[in-house]
Short mmCIF file of C-alpha atoms in Angstrom, two decimals:
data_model
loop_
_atom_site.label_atom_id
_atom_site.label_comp_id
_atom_site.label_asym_id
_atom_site.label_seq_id
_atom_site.Cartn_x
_atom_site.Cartn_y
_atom_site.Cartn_z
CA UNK O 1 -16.75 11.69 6.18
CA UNK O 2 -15.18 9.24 4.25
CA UNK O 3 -14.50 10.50 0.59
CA UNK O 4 -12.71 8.83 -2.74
CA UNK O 5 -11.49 9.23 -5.72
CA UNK O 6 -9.99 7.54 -9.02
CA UNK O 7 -6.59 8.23 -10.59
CA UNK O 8 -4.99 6.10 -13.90
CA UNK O 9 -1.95 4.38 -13.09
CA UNK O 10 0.15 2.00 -15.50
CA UNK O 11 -1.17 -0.35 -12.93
CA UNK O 12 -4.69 0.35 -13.91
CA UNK O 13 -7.29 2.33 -12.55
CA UNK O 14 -6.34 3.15 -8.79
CA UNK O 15 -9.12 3.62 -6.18
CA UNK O 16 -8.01 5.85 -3.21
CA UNK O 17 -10.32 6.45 -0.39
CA UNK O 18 -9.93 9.01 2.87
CA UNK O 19 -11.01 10.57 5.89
CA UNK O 20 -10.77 14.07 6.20
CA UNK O 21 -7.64 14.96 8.63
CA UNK O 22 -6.54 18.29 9.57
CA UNK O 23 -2.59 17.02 10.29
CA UNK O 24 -2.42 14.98 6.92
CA UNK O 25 -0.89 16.28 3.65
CA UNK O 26 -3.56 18.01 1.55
CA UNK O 27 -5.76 17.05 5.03
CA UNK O 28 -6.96 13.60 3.72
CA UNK O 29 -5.55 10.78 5.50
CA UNK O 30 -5.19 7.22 3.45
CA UNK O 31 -7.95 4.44 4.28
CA UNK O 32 -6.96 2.63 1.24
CA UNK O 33 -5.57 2.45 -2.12
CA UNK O 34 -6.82 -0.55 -4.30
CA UNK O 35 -6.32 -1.71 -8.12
CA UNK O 36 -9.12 -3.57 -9.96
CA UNK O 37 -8.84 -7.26 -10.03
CA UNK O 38 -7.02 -6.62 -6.95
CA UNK O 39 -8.29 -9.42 -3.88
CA UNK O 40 -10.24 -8.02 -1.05
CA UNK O 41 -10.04 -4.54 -3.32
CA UNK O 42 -12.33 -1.65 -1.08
CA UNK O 43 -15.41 -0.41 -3.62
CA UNK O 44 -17.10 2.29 -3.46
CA UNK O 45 -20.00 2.67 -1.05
CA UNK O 46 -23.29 4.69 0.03
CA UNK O 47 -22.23 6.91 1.33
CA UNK O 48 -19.07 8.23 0.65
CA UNK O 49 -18.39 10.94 -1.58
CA UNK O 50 -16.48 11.75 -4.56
CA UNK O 51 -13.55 14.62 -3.53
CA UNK O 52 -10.76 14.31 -6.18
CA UNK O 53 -9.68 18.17 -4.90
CA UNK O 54 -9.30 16.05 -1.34
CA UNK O 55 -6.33 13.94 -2.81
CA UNK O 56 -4.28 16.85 -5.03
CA UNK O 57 -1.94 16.08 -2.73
CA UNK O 58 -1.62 12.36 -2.68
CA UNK O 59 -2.64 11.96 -6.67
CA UNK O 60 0.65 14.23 -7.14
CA UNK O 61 2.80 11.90 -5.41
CA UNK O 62 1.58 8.41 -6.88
CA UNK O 63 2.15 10.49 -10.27
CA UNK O 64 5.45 11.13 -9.41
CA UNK O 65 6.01 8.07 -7.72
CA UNK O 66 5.28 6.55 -11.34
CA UNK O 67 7.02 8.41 -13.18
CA UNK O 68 10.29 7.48 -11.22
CA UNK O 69 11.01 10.98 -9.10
CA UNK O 70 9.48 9.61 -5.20
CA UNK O 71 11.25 7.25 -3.39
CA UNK O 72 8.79 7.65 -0.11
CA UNK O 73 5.58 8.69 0.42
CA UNK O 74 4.66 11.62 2.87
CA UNK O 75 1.08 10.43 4.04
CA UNK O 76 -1.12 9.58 7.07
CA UNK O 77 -2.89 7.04 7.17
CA UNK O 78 -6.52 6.90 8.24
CA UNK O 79 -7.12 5.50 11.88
CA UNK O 80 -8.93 2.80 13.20
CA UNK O 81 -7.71 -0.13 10.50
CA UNK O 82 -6.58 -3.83 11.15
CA UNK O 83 -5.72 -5.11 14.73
CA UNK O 84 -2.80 -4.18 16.31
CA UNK O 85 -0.35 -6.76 14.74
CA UNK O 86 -1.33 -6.04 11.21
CA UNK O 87 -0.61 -2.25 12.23
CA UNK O 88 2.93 -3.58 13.26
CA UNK O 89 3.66 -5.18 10.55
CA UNK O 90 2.33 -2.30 8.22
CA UNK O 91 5.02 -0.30 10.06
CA UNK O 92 7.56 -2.31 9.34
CA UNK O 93 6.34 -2.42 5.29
CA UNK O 94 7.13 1.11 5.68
CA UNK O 95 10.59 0.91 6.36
CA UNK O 96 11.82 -1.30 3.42
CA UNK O 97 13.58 1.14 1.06
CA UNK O 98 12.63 2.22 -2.17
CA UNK O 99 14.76 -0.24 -4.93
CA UNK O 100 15.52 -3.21 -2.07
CA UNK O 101 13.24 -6.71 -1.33
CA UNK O 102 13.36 -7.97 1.86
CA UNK O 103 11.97 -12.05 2.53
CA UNK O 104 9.36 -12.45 4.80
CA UNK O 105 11.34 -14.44 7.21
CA UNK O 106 13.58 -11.17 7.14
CA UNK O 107 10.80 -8.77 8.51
CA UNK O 108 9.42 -11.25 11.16
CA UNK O 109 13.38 -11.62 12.13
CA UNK O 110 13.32 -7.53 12.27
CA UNK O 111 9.64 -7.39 14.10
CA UNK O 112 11.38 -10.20 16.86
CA UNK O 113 8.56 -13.14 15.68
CA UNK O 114 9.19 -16.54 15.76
CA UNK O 115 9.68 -18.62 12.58
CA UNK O 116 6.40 -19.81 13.19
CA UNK O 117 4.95 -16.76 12.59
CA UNK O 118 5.95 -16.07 9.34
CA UNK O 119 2.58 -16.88 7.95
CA UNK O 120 0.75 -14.75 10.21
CA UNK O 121 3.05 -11.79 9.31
CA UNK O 122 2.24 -13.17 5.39
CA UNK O 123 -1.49 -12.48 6.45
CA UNK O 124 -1.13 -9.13 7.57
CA UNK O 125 0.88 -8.25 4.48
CA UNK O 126 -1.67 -9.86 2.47
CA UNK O 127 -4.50 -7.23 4.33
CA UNK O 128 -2.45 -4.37 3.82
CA UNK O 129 -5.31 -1.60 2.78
CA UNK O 130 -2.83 0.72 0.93
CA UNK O 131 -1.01 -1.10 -1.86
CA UNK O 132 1.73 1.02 -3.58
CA UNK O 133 2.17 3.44 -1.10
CA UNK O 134 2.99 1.01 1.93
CA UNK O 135 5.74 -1.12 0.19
CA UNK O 136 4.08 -4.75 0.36
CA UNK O 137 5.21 -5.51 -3.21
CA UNK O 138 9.12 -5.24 -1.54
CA UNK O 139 8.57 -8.46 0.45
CA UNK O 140 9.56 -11.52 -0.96
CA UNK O 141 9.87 -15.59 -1.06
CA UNK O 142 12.93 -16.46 0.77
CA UNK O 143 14.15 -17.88 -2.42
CA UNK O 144 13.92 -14.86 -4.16
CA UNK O 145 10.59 -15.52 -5.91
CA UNK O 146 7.72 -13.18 -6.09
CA UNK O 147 5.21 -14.43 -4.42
CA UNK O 148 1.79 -13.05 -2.64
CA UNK O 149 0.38 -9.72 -3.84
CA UNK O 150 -3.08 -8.71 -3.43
CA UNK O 151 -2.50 -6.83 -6.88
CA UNK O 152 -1.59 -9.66 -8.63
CA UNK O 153 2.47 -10.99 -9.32
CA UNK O 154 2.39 -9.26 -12.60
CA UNK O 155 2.18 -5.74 -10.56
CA UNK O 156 4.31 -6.91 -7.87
CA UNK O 157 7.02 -7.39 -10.77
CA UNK O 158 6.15 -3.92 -12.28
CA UNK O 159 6.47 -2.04 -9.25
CA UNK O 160 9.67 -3.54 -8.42
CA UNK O 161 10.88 -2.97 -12.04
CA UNK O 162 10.07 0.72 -11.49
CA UNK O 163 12.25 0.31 -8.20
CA UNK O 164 14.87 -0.83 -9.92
CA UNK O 165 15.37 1.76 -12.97
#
């Protein structure tokens, strides 16, 4: 069953939607995690119900996440999303510390892809279905610019501002 519910961010209004999971923190596992205005955002469907009890645990740790005291997330993520290279390169979003960038070249260097496919690793980024908690907004321009975030480059710069403090 999938269920959902809404916490306030300084980001905006953050929509975070599970699957019930006995092995995940506070036994929802992550399907996504979206921001309005944000492109290819999930919305809510028939369907699904409204749990906010289901995501005590998660809610708590985007709080503190926010508020400067998490540096990594503890969370499963719901099964059965994007093809098998998006879920590689997801991975790999997860292991770019709290408070560092890395360039996109630099992650398709890590995952062994050619130079070529930089912009299909850039597309799998860009598809990422869990914004904040799997570290997208860490990945930048090789030049040091911000560039592509499903959230919008004004986030992108606030997140990494909070990583930074």
């Amino acid at each position: 069953m999938t269920v959902y519910t809404t916490l306030d961010s300084p980001l905006g209004e953050l929509l975070l939607v599970g699957e019930a999971s006995p092995t995940a923190p506070g036994g929802t596992a992550l399907a996504s995690l979206s921001m309005p205005g944000q492109k290819g955002a999930a919305v809510v469907q028939e369907g699904w119900t409204r749990d906010d009890a289901a995501f005590t645990a998660l809610a708590g740790q985007v709080r503190a996440y926010f508020a400067g005291t998490l540096t990594r997330f503890d969370v499963e993520y719901a099964p059965g999303t994007g093809t098998d290279f998006q879920r590689r390169v997801w991975d790999a979003l997860d292991s770019v510390p709290y408070g560092t960038t890395t360039t996109y070249g630099a992650l398709a260097g890590r995952l062994g892809l050619s130079r070529a496919a930089v912009r299909a690793l850039g597309t799998a980024i860009g598809r990422n279905p869990v914004l904040v908690v799997r570290p997208c907004h860490r990945v930048i321009g090789a030049d040091g610019s911000l560039t592509g975030y499903a959230g919008g480059l004004e986030r992108k710069r606030q997140l990494l501002d909070l990583e930074a403090a």
